[in-house]
PDB file of C-alpha atoms in Angstrom:
ATOM      1  CA  UNK A1292       1.412  25.263 -27.716  1.00 49.00           C
ATOM      2  CA  UNK A1293       0.885  28.194 -25.338  1.00 57.00           C
ATOM      3  CA  UNK A1294       4.481  29.351 -25.853  1.00 77.00           C
ATOM      4  CA  UNK A1295       4.557  28.890 -29.638  1.00 93.00           C
ATOM      5  CA  UNK A1296       6.477  31.661 -31.388  1.00 94.00           C
ATOM      6  CA  UNK A1297       6.131  33.071 -34.913  1.00 94.00           C
ATOM      7  CA  UNK A1298       8.855  34.806 -36.922  1.00 96.00           C
ATOM      8  CA  UNK A1299       7.585  38.146 -38.193  1.00 97.00           C
ATOM      9  CA  UNK A1300       9.297  40.549 -40.553  1.00 97.00           C
ATOM     10  CA  UNK A1301       8.742  44.205 -39.731  1.00 96.00           C
ATOM     11  CA  UNK A1302       9.379  46.919 -42.307  1.00 96.00           C
ATOM     12  CA  UNK A1303      11.261  49.909 -40.917  1.00 95.00           C
ATOM     13  CA  UNK A1304      13.589  52.795 -41.695  1.00 95.00           C
ATOM     14  CA  UNK A1305      16.835  53.792 -40.011  1.00 95.00           C
ATOM     15  CA  UNK A1306      15.127  56.606 -38.039  1.00 95.00           C
ATOM     16  CA  UNK A1307      12.561  54.036 -36.858  1.00 94.00           C
ATOM     17  CA  UNK A1308      15.437  51.810 -35.662  1.00 94.00           C
ATOM     18  CA  UNK A1309      16.942  54.725 -33.741  1.00 94.00           C
ATOM     19  CA  UNK A1310      13.563  55.344 -32.128  1.00 94.00           C
ATOM     20  CA  UNK A1311      13.240  51.621 -31.331  1.00 94.00           C
ATOM     21  CA  UNK A1312      16.608  51.664 -29.604  1.00 94.00           C
ATOM     22  CA  UNK A1313      15.467  54.565 -27.405  1.00 94.00           C
ATOM     23  CA  UNK A1314      12.063  53.045 -26.649  1.00 95.00           C
ATOM     24  CA  UNK A1315      13.242  49.456 -26.267  1.00 94.00           C
ATOM     25  CA  UNK A1316      10.638  48.244 -28.724  1.00 94.00           C
ATOM     26  CA  UNK A1317       9.838  48.229 -32.437  1.00 92.00           C
ATOM     27  CA  UNK A1318       6.590  49.780 -33.604  1.00 84.00           C
ATOM     28  CA  UNK A1319       5.199  47.290 -36.138  1.00 76.00           C
ATOM     29  CA  UNK A1320       4.291  49.646 -39.003  1.00 73.00           C
ATOM     30  CA  UNK A1321       4.011  46.871 -41.591  1.00 82.00           C
ATOM     31  CA  UNK A1322       4.487  43.212 -40.760  1.00 93.00           C
ATOM     32  CA  UNK A1323       4.704  39.973 -42.698  1.00 95.00           C
ATOM     33  CA  UNK A1324       4.900  36.316 -41.728  1.00 95.00           C
ATOM     34  CA  UNK A1325       4.239  32.890 -43.163  1.00 93.00           C
ATOM     35  CA  UNK A1326       0.439  32.777 -43.060  1.00 91.00           C
ATOM     36  CA  UNK A1327      -2.047  30.022 -43.965  1.00 88.00           C
ATOM     37  CA  UNK A1328      -2.962  32.066 -47.071  1.00 88.00           C
ATOM     38  CA  UNK A1329       0.700  32.196 -48.133  1.00 90.00           C
ATOM     39  CA  UNK A1330       1.108  28.443 -47.572  1.00 88.00           C
ATOM     40  CA  UNK A1331      -1.992  27.717 -49.637  1.00 88.00           C
ATOM     41  CA  UNK A1332      -0.843  29.991 -52.458  1.00 88.00           C
ATOM     42  CA  UNK A1333       2.704  28.630 -52.546  1.00 86.00           C
ATOM     43  CA  UNK A1334       1.994  24.957 -51.891  1.00 83.00           C
ATOM     44  CA  UNK A1335       5.266  23.787 -53.444  1.00 85.00           C
ATOM     45  CA  UNK A1336       7.372  26.068 -51.264  1.00 78.00           C
ATOM     46  CA  UNK A1337       9.302  24.764 -48.309  1.00 88.00           C
ATOM     47  CA  UNK A1338       9.504  26.733 -45.052  1.00 90.00           C
ATOM     48  CA  UNK A1339      12.644  28.600 -46.116  1.00 92.00           C
ATOM     49  CA  UNK A1340      11.068  29.714 -49.401  1.00 93.00           C
ATOM     50  CA  UNK A1341       7.917  30.874 -47.617  1.00 93.00           C
ATOM     51  CA  UNK A1342       9.999  32.841 -45.099  1.00 95.00           C
ATOM     52  CA  UNK A1343      11.881  34.455 -47.998  1.00 94.00           C
ATOM     53  CA  UNK A1344       8.604  35.573 -49.598  1.00 93.00           C
ATOM     54  CA  UNK A1345       7.432  37.154 -46.337  1.00 95.00           C
ATOM     55  CA  UNK A1346      10.852  38.803 -45.844  1.00 96.00           C
ATOM     56  CA  UNK A1347      10.860  40.189 -49.401  1.00 94.00           C
ATOM     57  CA  UNK A1348       7.400  41.652 -48.952  1.00 94.00           C
ATOM     58  CA  UNK A1349       8.537  43.379 -45.759  1.00 96.00           C
ATOM     59  CA  UNK A1350      11.447  44.862 -47.736  1.00 96.00           C
ATOM     60  CA  UNK A1351       8.915  46.148 -50.294  1.00 94.00           C
ATOM     61  CA  UNK A1352       6.920  47.742 -47.475  1.00 95.00           C
ATOM     62  CA  UNK A1353      10.159  49.371 -46.297  1.00 96.00           C
ATOM     63  CA  UNK A1354      10.218  51.092 -49.709  1.00 96.00           C
ATOM     64  CA  UNK A1355       6.743  52.461 -48.971  1.00 95.00           C
ATOM     65  CA  UNK A1356       7.942  53.778 -45.604  1.00 95.00           C
ATOM     66  CA  UNK A1357      10.870  55.470 -47.350  1.00 96.00           C
ATOM     67  CA  UNK A1358       8.513  57.023 -49.884  1.00 94.00           C
ATOM     68  CA  UNK A1359       6.632  58.598 -46.963  1.00 93.00           C
ATOM     69  CA  UNK A1360       9.758  59.687 -45.034  1.00 92.00           C
ATOM     70  CA  UNK A1361      11.847  61.819 -47.366  1.00 89.00           C
ATOM     71  CA  UNK A1362      14.416  62.538 -44.644  1.00 90.00           C
ATOM     72  CA  UNK A1363      15.347  58.883 -44.009  1.00 92.00           C
ATOM     73  CA  UNK A1364      18.477  57.429 -45.554  1.00 93.00           C
ATOM     74  CA  UNK A1365      17.487  55.475 -48.657  1.00 96.00           C
ATOM     75  CA  UNK A1366      18.081  52.040 -47.161  1.00 96.00           C
ATOM     76  CA  UNK A1367      15.469  49.368 -46.667  1.00 97.00           C
ATOM     77  CA  UNK A1368      15.266  47.955 -43.156  1.00 97.00           C
ATOM     78  CA  UNK A1369      13.612  44.700 -42.103  1.00 97.00           C
ATOM     79  CA  UNK A1370      13.503  43.616 -38.477  1.00 97.00           C
ATOM     80  CA  UNK A1371      13.110  39.866 -37.920  1.00 97.00           C
ATOM     81  CA  UNK A1372      11.487  39.117 -34.584  1.00 97.00           C
ATOM     82  CA  UNK A1373      10.025  36.116 -32.815  1.00 96.00           C
ATOM     83  CA  UNK A1374       6.725  36.937 -31.146  1.00 94.00           C
ATOM     84  CA  UNK A1375       4.044  34.841 -29.441  1.00 93.00           C
ATOM     85  CA  UNK A1376       1.796  33.213 -32.049  1.00 92.00           C
ATOM     86  CA  UNK A1377      -1.263  34.413 -30.133  1.00 91.00           C
ATOM     87  CA  UNK A1378      -0.330  38.039 -30.938  1.00 91.00           C
ATOM     88  CA  UNK A1379      -0.140  37.538 -34.733  1.00 92.00           C
ATOM     89  CA  UNK A1380      -3.232  37.706 -36.939  1.00 90.00           C
ATOM     90  CA  UNK A1381      -3.451  37.654 -40.745  1.00 87.00           C
ATOM     91  CA  UNK A1382      -4.721  41.057 -41.812  1.00 84.00           C
ATOM     92  CA  UNK A1383      -6.634  39.847 -44.847  1.00 74.00           C
ATOM     93  CA  UNK A1384      -7.797  36.578 -46.325  1.00 70.00           C
ATOM     94  CA  UNK A1385      -6.415  37.212 -49.809  1.00 79.00           C
ATOM     95  CA  UNK A1386      -4.764  34.138 -51.293  1.00 78.00           C
ATOM     96  CA  UNK A1387      -0.993  34.451 -51.017  1.00 85.00           C
ATOM     97  CA  UNK A1388      -1.047  37.266 -48.484  1.00 88.00           C
ATOM     98  CA  UNK A1389       1.716  37.386 -45.885  1.00 92.00           C
ATOM     99  CA  UNK A1390       0.475  40.580 -44.244  1.00 92.00           C
ATOM    100  CA  UNK A1391      -0.178  40.291 -40.524  1.00 94.00           C
ATOM    101  CA  UNK A1392      -1.101  42.480 -37.581  1.00 92.00           C
ATOM    102  CA  UNK A1393       1.025  42.114 -34.494  1.00 93.00           C
ATOM    103  CA  UNK A1394      -0.852  42.850 -31.299  1.00 88.00           C
ATOM    104  CA  UNK A1395       1.108  44.183 -28.400  1.00 81.00           C
ATOM    105  CA  UNK A1396       4.651  45.411 -28.226  1.00 84.00           C
ATOM    106  CA  UNK A1397       7.611  43.934 -30.075  1.00 93.00           C
ATOM    107  CA  UNK A1398      10.404  44.385 -27.564  1.00 94.00           C
ATOM    108  CA  UNK A1399      14.004  44.554 -28.771  1.00 95.00           C
ATOM    109  CA  UNK A1400      14.608  41.355 -26.797  1.00 95.00           C
ATOM    110  CA  UNK A1401      12.355  39.591 -29.349  1.00 95.00           C
ATOM    111  CA  UNK A1402      14.508  40.702 -32.304  1.00 97.00           C
ATOM    112  CA  UNK A1403      16.369  37.890 -34.046  1.00 97.00           C
ATOM    113  CA  UNK A1404      18.180  40.119 -36.577  1.00 97.00           C
ATOM    114  CA  UNK A1405      18.250  43.467 -38.324  1.00 97.00           C
ATOM    115  CA  UNK A1406      18.554  43.551 -42.120  1.00 97.00           C
ATOM    116  CA  UNK A1407      19.688  46.779 -43.790  1.00 97.00           C
ATOM    117  CA  UNK A1408      20.840  47.837 -47.244  1.00 96.00           C
ATOM    118  CA  UNK A1409      24.444  48.939 -47.570  1.00 94.00           C
ATOM    119  CA  UNK A1410      25.412  52.357 -48.924  1.00 94.00           C
ATOM    120  CA  UNK A1411      25.907  51.001 -52.448  1.00 95.00           C
ATOM    121  CA  UNK A1412      22.172  50.272 -52.699  1.00 96.00           C
ATOM    122  CA  UNK A1413      21.026  53.798 -51.853  1.00 96.00           C
ATOM    123  CA  UNK A1414      20.567  55.108 -55.407  1.00 96.00           C
ATOM    124  CA  UNK A1415      18.575  52.046 -56.498  1.00 97.00           C
ATOM    125  CA  UNK A1416      16.524  52.075 -53.290  1.00 97.00           C
ATOM    126  CA  UNK A1417      15.779  55.798 -53.686  1.00 97.00           C
ATOM    127  CA  UNK A1418      14.568  55.245 -57.247  1.00 97.00           C
ATOM    128  CA  UNK A1419      12.458  52.255 -56.169  1.00 97.00           C
ATOM    129  CA  UNK A1420      10.890  54.142 -53.245  1.00 96.00           C
ATOM    130  CA  UNK A1421       9.760  56.822 -55.691  1.00 96.00           C
ATOM    131  CA  UNK A1422       7.831  54.323 -57.852  1.00 96.00           C
ATOM    132  CA  UNK A1423       6.884  51.446 -55.515  1.00 95.00           C
ATOM    133  CA  UNK A1424       3.160  52.258 -55.652  1.00 94.00           C
ATOM    134  CA  UNK A1425       3.199  52.462 -59.440  1.00 96.00           C
ATOM    135  CA  UNK A1426       4.924  49.059 -59.540  1.00 95.00           C
ATOM    136  CA  UNK A1427       2.261  47.590 -57.256  1.00 92.00           C
ATOM    137  CA  UNK A1428      -0.372  48.973 -59.636  1.00 95.00           C
ATOM    138  CA  UNK A1429       1.205  47.074 -62.535  1.00 95.00           C
ATOM    139  CA  UNK A1430       3.485  49.616 -64.228  1.00 97.00           C
ATOM    140  CA  UNK A1431       6.223  47.476 -65.850  1.00 96.00           C
ATOM    141  CA  UNK A1432       8.815  50.291 -65.924  1.00 97.00           C
ATOM    142  CA  UNK A1433       8.258  50.976 -62.239  1.00 96.00           C
ATOM    143  CA  UNK A1434       8.496  47.247 -61.503  1.00 96.00           C
ATOM    144  CA  UNK A1435      11.843  47.143 -63.312  1.00 97.00           C
ATOM    145  CA  UNK A1436      13.069  49.931 -61.020  1.00 97.00           C
ATOM    146  CA  UNK A1437      11.823  48.126 -57.893  1.00 96.00           C
ATOM    147  CA  UNK A1438      13.489  44.931 -59.108  1.00 95.00           C
ATOM    148  CA  UNK A1439      16.751  46.897 -59.327  1.00 95.00           C
ATOM    149  CA  UNK A1440      16.551  47.596 -55.588  1.00 96.00           C
ATOM    150  CA  UNK A1441      15.617  43.986 -54.874  1.00 94.00           C
ATOM    151  CA  UNK A1442      18.816  42.883 -56.619  1.00 95.00           C
ATOM    152  CA  UNK A1443      20.647  44.210 -53.543  1.00 96.00           C
ATOM    153  CA  UNK A1444      20.836  41.806 -50.623  1.00 95.00           C
ATOM    154  CA  UNK A1445      20.148  43.290 -47.231  1.00 96.00           C
ATOM    155  CA  UNK A1446      23.038  42.952 -44.789  1.00 96.00           C
ATOM    156  CA  UNK A1447      22.458  40.940 -41.613  1.00 96.00           C
ATOM    157  CA  UNK A1448      23.127  42.366 -38.154  1.00 96.00           C
ATOM    158  CA  UNK A1449      22.811  40.525 -34.848  1.00 97.00           C
ATOM    159  CA  UNK A1450      20.602  42.146 -32.205  1.00 96.00           C
ATOM    160  CA  UNK A1451      23.729  43.001 -30.204  1.00 96.00           C
ATOM    161  CA  UNK A1452      25.010  45.086 -33.157  1.00 96.00           C
ATOM    162  CA  UNK A1453      22.191  47.665 -33.145  1.00 96.00           C
ATOM    163  CA  UNK A1454      24.343  50.428 -31.616  1.00 94.00           C
ATOM    164  CA  UNK A1455      27.175  49.728 -34.051  1.00 94.00           C
ATOM    165  CA  UNK A1456      24.744  49.683 -36.997  1.00 94.00           C
ATOM    166  CA  UNK A1457      23.110  52.981 -36.052  1.00 94.00           C
ATOM    167  CA  UNK A1458      26.465  54.642 -35.316  1.00 92.00           C
ATOM    168  CA  UNK A1459      27.753  53.567 -38.739  1.00 90.00           C
ATOM    169  CA  UNK A1460      24.871  55.348 -40.502  1.00 87.00           C
ATOM    170  CA  UNK A1461      24.934  58.488 -38.390  1.00 79.00           C
ATOM    171  CA  UNK A1462      22.167  57.670 -35.878  1.00 73.00           C
ATOM    172  CA  UNK A1463      24.320  57.678 -32.750  1.00 60.00           C
TER     173      UNK A1463
END
């Protein structure tokens, strides 16, 4: 039990990935994982479905990061990492929440994969980043726009492909 690991999904941007490469670690700005509250809320879901919910919520938080960083390429980034369970704490007790706090550093050696939108998603992601807060507040038109970005699957990159990924998007 002492070495139990938890998969966390960290929202990021491409500039944050470039910084992570330089620092050797990912700063967990917004993190999600399968939490007890998520399991209780989605009782019928199997582990894969629960992981998908946590991943999707991290992608939504990536939209929020993009809204705050106008200079970042309009591509959602989610970093999947395996960290010690002892370092992960649910950040609220709200039923269905997947939000967690990750204590300590998330070294690049803990990364299982990088997930990034391709160039074709940029227009939809840009539009969604502009209205993500309105969608969260219940605006149906804004939610439609966010759903348009979520229709794009994020591409999967192995940890060993970080240099190639960043070079391909101009972060060499």
